[in-house]
mmCIF file of C-alpha atoms and ligand atoms in Angstrom:
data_model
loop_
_atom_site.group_PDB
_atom_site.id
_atom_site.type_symbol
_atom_site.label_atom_id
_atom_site.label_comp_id
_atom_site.label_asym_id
_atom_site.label_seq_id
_atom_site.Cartn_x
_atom_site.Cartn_y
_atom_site.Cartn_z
ATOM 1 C CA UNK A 1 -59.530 21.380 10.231
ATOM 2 C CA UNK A 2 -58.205 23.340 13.538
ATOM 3 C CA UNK A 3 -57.159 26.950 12.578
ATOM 4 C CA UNK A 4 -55.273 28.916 14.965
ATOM 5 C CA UNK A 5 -54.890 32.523 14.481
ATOM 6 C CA UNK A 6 -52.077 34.133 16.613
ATOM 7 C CA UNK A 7 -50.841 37.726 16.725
ATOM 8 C CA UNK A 8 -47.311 37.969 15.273
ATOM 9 C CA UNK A 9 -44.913 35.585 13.767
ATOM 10 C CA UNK A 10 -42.927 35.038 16.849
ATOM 11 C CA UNK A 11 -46.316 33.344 18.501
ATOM 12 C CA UNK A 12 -47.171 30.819 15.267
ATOM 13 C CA UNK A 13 -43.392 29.891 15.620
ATOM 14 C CA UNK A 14 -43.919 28.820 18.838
ATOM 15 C CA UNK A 15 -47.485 27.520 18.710
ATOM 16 C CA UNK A 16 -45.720 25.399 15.413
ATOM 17 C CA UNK A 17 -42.706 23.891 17.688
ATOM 18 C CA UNK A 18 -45.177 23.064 20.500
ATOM 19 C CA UNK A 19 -47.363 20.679 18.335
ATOM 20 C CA UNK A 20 -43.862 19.244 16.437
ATOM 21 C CA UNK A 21 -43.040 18.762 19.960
ATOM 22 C CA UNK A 22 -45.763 17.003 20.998
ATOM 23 C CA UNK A 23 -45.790 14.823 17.801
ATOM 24 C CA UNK A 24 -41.993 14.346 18.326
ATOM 25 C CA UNK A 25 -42.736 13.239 22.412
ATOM 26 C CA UNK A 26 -45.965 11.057 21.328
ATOM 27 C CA UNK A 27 -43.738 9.043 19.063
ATOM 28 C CA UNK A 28 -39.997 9.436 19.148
ATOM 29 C CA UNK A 29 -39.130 7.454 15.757
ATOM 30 C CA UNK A 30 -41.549 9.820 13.478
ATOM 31 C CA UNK A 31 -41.643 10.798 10.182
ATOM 32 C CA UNK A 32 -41.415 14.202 9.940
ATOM 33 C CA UNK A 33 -41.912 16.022 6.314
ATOM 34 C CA UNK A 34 -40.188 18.875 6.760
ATOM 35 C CA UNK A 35 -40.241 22.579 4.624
ATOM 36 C CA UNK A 36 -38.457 25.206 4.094
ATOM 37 C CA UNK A 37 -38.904 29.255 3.534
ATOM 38 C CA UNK A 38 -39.627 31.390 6.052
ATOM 39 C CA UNK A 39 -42.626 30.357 7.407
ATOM 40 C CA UNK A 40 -40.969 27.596 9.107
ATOM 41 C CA UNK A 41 -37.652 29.625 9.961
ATOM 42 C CA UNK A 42 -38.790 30.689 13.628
ATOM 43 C CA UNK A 43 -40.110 26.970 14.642
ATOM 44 C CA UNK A 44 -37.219 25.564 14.114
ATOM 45 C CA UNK A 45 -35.389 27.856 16.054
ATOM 46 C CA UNK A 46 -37.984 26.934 18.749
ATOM 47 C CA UNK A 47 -37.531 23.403 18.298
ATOM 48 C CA UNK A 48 -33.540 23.511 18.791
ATOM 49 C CA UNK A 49 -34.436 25.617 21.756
ATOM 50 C CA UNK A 50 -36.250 23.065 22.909
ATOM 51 C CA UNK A 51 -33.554 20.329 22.085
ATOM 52 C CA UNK A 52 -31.108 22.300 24.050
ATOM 53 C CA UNK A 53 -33.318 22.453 27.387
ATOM 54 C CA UNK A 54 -33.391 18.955 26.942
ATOM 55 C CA UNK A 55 -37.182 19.135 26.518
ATOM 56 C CA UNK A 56 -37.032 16.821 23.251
ATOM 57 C CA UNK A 57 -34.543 14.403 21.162
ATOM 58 C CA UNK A 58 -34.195 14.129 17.446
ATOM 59 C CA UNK A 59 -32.202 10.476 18.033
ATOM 60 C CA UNK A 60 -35.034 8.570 16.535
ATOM 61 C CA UNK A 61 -36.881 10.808 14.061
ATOM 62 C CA UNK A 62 -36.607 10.187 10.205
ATOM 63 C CA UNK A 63 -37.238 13.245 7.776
ATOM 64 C CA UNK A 64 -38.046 13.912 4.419
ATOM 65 C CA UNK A 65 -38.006 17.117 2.873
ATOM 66 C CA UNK A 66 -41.007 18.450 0.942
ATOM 67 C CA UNK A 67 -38.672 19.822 -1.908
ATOM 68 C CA UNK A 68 -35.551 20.726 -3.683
ATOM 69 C CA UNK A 69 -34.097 23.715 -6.577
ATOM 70 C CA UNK A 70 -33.021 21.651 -9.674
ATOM 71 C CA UNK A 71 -29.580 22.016 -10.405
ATOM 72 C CA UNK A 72 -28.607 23.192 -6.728
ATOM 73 C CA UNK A 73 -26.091 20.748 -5.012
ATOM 74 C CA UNK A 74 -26.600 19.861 -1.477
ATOM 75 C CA UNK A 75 -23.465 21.885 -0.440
ATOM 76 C CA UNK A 76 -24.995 25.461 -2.160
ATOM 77 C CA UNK A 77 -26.075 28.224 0.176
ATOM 78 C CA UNK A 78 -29.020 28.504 -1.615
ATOM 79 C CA UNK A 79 -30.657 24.691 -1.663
ATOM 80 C CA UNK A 80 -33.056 23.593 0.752
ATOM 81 C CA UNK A 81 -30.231 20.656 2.126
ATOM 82 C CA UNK A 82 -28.115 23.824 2.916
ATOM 83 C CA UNK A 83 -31.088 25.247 4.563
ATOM 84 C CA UNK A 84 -31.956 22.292 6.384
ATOM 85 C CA UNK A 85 -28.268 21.744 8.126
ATOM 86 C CA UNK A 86 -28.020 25.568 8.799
ATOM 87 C CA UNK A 87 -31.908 25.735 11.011
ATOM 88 C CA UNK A 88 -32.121 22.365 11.939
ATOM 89 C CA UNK A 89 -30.362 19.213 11.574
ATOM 90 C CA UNK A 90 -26.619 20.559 11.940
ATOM 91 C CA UNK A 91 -28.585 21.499 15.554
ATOM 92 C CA UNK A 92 -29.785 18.846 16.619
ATOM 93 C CA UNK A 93 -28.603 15.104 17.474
ATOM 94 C CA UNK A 94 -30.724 14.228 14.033
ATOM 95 C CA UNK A 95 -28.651 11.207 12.548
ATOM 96 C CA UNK A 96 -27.473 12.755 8.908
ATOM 97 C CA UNK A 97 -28.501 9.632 7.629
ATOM 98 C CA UNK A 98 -31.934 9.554 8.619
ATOM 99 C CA UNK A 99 -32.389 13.074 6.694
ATOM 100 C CA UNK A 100 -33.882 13.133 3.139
ATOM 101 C CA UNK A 101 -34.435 15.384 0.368
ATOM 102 C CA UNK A 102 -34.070 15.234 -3.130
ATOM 103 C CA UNK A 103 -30.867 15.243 -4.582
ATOM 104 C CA UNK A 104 -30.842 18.596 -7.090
ATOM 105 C CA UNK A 105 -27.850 17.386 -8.895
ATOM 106 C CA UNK A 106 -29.340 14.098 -9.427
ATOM 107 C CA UNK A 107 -28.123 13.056 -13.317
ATOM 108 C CA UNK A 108 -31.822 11.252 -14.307
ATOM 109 C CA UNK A 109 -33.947 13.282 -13.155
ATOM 110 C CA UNK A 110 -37.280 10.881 -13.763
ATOM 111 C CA UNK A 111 -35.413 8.309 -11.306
ATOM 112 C CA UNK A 112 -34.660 10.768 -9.185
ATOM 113 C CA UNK A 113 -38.664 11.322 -8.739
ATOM 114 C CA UNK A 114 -39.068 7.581 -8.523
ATOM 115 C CA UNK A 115 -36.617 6.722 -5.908
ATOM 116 C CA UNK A 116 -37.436 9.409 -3.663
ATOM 117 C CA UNK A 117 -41.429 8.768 -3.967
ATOM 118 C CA UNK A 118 -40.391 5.019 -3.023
ATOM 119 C CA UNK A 119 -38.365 6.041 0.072
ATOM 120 C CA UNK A 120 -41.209 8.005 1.161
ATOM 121 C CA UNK A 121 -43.564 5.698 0.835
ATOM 122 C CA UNK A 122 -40.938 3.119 2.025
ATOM 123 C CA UNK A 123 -41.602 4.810 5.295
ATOM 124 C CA UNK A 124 -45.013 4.345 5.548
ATOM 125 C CA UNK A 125 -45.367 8.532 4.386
ATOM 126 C CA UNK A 126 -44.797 11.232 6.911
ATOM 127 C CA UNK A 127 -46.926 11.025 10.599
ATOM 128 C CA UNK A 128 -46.695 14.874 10.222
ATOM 129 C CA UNK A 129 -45.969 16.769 7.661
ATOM 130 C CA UNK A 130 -45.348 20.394 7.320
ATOM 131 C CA UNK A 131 -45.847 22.977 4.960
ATOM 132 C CA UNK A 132 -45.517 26.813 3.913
ATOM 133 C CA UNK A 133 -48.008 28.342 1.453
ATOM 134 C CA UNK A 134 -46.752 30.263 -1.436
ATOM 135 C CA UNK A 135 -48.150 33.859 -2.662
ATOM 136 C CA UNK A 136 -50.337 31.715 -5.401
ATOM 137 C CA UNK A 137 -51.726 29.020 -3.048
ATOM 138 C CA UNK A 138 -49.096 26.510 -3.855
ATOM 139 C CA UNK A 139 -47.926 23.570 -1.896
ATOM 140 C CA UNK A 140 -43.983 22.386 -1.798
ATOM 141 C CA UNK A 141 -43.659 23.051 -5.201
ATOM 142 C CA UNK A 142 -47.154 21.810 -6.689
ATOM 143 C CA UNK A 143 -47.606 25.311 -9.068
ATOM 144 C CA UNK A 144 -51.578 26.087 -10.032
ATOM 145 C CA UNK A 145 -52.957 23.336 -12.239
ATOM 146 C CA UNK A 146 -50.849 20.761 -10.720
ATOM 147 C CA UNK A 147 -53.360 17.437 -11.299
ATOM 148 C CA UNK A 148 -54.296 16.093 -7.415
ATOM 149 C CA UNK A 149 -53.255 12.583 -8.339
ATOM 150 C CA UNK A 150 -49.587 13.883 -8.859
ATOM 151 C CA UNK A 151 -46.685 11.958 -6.596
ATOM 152 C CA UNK A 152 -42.758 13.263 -6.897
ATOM 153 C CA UNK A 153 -42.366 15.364 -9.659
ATOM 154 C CA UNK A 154 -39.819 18.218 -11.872
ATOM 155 C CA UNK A 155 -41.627 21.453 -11.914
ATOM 156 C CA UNK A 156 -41.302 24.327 -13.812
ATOM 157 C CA UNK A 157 -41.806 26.980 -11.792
ATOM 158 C CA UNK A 158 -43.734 29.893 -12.441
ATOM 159 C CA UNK A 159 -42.454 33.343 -12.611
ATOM 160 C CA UNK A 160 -44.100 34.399 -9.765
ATOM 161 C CA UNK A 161 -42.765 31.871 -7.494
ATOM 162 C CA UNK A 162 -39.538 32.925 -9.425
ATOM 163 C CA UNK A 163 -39.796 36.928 -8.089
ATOM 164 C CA UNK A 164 -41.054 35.875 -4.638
ATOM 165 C CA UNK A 165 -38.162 33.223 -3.952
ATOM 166 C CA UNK A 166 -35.708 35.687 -5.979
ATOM 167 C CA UNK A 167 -35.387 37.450 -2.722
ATOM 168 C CA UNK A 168 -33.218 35.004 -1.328
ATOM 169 C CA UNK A 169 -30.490 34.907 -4.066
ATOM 170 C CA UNK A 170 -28.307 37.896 -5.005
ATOM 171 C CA UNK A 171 -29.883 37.997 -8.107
ATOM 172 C CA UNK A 172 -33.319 37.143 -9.978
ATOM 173 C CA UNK A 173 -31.330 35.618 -12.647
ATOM 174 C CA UNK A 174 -29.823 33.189 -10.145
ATOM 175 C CA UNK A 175 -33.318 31.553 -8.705
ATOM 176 C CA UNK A 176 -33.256 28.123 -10.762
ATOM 177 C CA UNK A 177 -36.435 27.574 -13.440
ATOM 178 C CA UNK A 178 -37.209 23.765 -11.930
ATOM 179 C CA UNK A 179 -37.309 22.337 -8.803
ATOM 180 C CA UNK A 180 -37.928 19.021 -7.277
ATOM 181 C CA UNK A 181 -41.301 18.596 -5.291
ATOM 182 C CA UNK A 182 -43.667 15.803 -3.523
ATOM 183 C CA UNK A 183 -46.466 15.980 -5.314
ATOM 184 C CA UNK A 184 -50.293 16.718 -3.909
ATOM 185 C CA UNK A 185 -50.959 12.913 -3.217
ATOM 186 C CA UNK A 186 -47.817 12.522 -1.485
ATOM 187 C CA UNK A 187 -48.305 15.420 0.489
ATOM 188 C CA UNK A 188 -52.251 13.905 1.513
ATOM 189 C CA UNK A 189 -50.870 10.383 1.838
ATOM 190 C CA UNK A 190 -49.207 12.394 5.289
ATOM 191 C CA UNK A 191 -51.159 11.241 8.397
ATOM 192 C CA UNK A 192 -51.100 14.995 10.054
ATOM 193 C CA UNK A 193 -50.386 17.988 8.753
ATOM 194 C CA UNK A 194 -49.658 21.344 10.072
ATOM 195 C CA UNK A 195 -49.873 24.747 7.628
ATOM 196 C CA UNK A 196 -47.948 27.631 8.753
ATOM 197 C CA UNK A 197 -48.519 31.299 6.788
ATOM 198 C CA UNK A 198 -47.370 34.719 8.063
ATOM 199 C CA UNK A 199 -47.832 37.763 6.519
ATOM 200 C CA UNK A 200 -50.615 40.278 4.397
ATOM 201 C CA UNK A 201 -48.951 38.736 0.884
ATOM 202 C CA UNK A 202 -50.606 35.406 1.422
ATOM 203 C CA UNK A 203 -53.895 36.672 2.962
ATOM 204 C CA UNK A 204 -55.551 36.034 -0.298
ATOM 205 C CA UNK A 205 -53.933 33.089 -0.905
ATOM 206 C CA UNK A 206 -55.037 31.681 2.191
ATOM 207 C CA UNK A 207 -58.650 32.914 1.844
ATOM 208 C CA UNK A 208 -59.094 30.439 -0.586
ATOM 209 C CA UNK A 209 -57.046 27.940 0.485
ATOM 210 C CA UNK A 210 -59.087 27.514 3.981
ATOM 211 C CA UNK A 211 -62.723 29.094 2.170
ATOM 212 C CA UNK A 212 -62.828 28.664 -2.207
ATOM 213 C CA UNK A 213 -63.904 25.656 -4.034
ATOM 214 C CA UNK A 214 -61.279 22.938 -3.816
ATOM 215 C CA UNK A 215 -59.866 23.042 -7.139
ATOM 216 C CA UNK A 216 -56.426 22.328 -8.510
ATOM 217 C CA UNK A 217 -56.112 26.139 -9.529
ATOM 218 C CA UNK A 218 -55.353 26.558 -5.691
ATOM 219 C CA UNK A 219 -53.021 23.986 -4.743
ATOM 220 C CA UNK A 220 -53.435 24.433 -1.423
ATOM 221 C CA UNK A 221 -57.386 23.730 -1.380
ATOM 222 C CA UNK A 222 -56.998 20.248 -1.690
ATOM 223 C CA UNK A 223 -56.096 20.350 2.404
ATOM 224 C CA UNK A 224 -60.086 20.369 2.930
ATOM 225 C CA UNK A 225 -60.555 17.348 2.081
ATOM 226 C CA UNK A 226 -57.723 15.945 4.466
ATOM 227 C CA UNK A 227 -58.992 14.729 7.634
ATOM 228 C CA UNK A 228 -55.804 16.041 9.895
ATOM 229 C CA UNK A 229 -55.177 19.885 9.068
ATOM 230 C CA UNK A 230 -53.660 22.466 11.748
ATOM 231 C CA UNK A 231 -53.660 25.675 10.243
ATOM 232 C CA UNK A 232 -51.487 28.247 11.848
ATOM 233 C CA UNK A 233 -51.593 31.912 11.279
ATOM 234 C CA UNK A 234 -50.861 35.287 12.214
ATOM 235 C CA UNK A 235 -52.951 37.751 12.064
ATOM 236 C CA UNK A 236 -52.170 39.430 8.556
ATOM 237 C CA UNK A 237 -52.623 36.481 7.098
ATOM 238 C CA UNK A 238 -55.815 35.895 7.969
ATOM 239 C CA UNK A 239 -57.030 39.324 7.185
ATOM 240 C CA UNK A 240 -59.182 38.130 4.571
ATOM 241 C CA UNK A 241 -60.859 35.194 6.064
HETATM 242 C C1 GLP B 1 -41.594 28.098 -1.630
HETATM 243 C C2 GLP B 1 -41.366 26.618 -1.239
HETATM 244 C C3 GLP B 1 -42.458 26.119 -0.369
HETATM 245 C C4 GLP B 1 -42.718 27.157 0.676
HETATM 246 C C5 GLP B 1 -43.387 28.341 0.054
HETATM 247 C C6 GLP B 1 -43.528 29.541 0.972
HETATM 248 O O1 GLP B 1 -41.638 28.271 -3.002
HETATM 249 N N1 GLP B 1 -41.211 25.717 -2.312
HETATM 250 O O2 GLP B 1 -42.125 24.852 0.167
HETATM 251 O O3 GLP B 1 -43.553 26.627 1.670
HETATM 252 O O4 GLP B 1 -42.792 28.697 -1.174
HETATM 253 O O5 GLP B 1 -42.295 30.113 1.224
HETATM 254 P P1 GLP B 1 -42.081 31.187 2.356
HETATM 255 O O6 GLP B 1 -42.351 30.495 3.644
HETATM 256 O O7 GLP B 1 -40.643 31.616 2.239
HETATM 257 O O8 GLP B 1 -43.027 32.284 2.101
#
């Protein structure tokens, strides 16, 4: 596992784009599995940067999305497709169709889970795939006690992940209860993958991500036993390492 710690935000954004970059230049059809939140917010403006200076092309590149709100249609301001278009691929020369995530509105839910574990794996899983790191150690949406061996799943999400998305919706009451999420194997079944946290709220969280006992109360532990991790972090959040 490489960890880098960098001072601010503003330098793991751009320490983040440069290694998408390079994956993106290495191999110009990859799979990229692709997040959403914050974390990832100041990369991708780095990466359209980047796209704009003619320093990198999104022709060839195939994505799939780590997760998606249940109930949320693609066209909502608040679901991680309308995310995606605002950051990224409305940005970029990304073909639409070459863009994947799961559809919230999707009317079986179970074959929802089925089809878009298929596709993934379809695609021979993601060459790099990136990921935030929630307040409790969580992974896309793979909550504490979320079994290792799980592939695409409906979670229920805890109400802590409830208060600390709830801050961007108008209202607490408006943060759906179940999401859509690639589960821990089809997160590991990723060839690379790069962890981006900012921030004192998930210094504990990442404490025992990178240092506890892998265990499926911490989600996120289960990245020690991957053999490609980049972990990048500011500062805060390393405070406790
Ligand atoms: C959310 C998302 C994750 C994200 C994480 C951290 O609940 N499901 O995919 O990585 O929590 O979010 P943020 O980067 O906004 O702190």
């Amino acid at each position: 596992m490489k960890i880098y710690k960098e001072l601010d935000y503003d330098a793991v954004s751009k320490r983040a784009a440069a290694l998408v970059a390079a994956q993106i230049k290495e191999k110009n059809d990859s799979i990229l599995g692709l997040a959403t939140g914050s974390s990832p917010v100041g990369m991708y403006k780095e990466l359209v940067d980047m796209y704009n200076a003619g320093e990198i092309s999104f022709k060839n590149i195939r994505t799939v999305n780590l997760d998606e709100y249940a109930g949320l249609a693609d066209d909502d301001v608040n679901s991680y497709h309308y995310f995606m278009n605002q950051h990224l691929f409305s940005k970029v020369d990304i073909d639409p169709a070459n863009t994947h995530l799961p559809n919230g509105i999707a009317a079986d839910p179970e074959a929802e889970c089925a089809s878009y574990e298929d596709l993934i794996q379809s695609l021979g899983g993601a060459d790099l795939q990136i990921l935030g790191l929630g307040e409790n150690g969580h992974i896309g949406f793979n909550e504490p006690g979320t079994p290792f061996t799980e592939v695409t799943h409906l979670v229920d999400l805890t109400e802590s992940t409830i208060r600390a998305n709830s801050r961007l919706f108008e209202k607490i009451e408006d943060v759906p209860r179940q999401a859509y999420s690639m589960g821990i194997k089809t997160i590991m079944s990723a060839k690379r993958i790069l962890l981006i946290v900012t921030g004192t709220a998930k210094a504990d969280a990442l404490a025992k991500v990178l240092t506890g006992p892998v265990t499926e109360t911490v989600p996120g532990s289960v990245l020690q036993t991957h053999p490609d991790v980049t972990v990048i972090c500011d500062e805060a959040a390393a405070s406790q390492l």
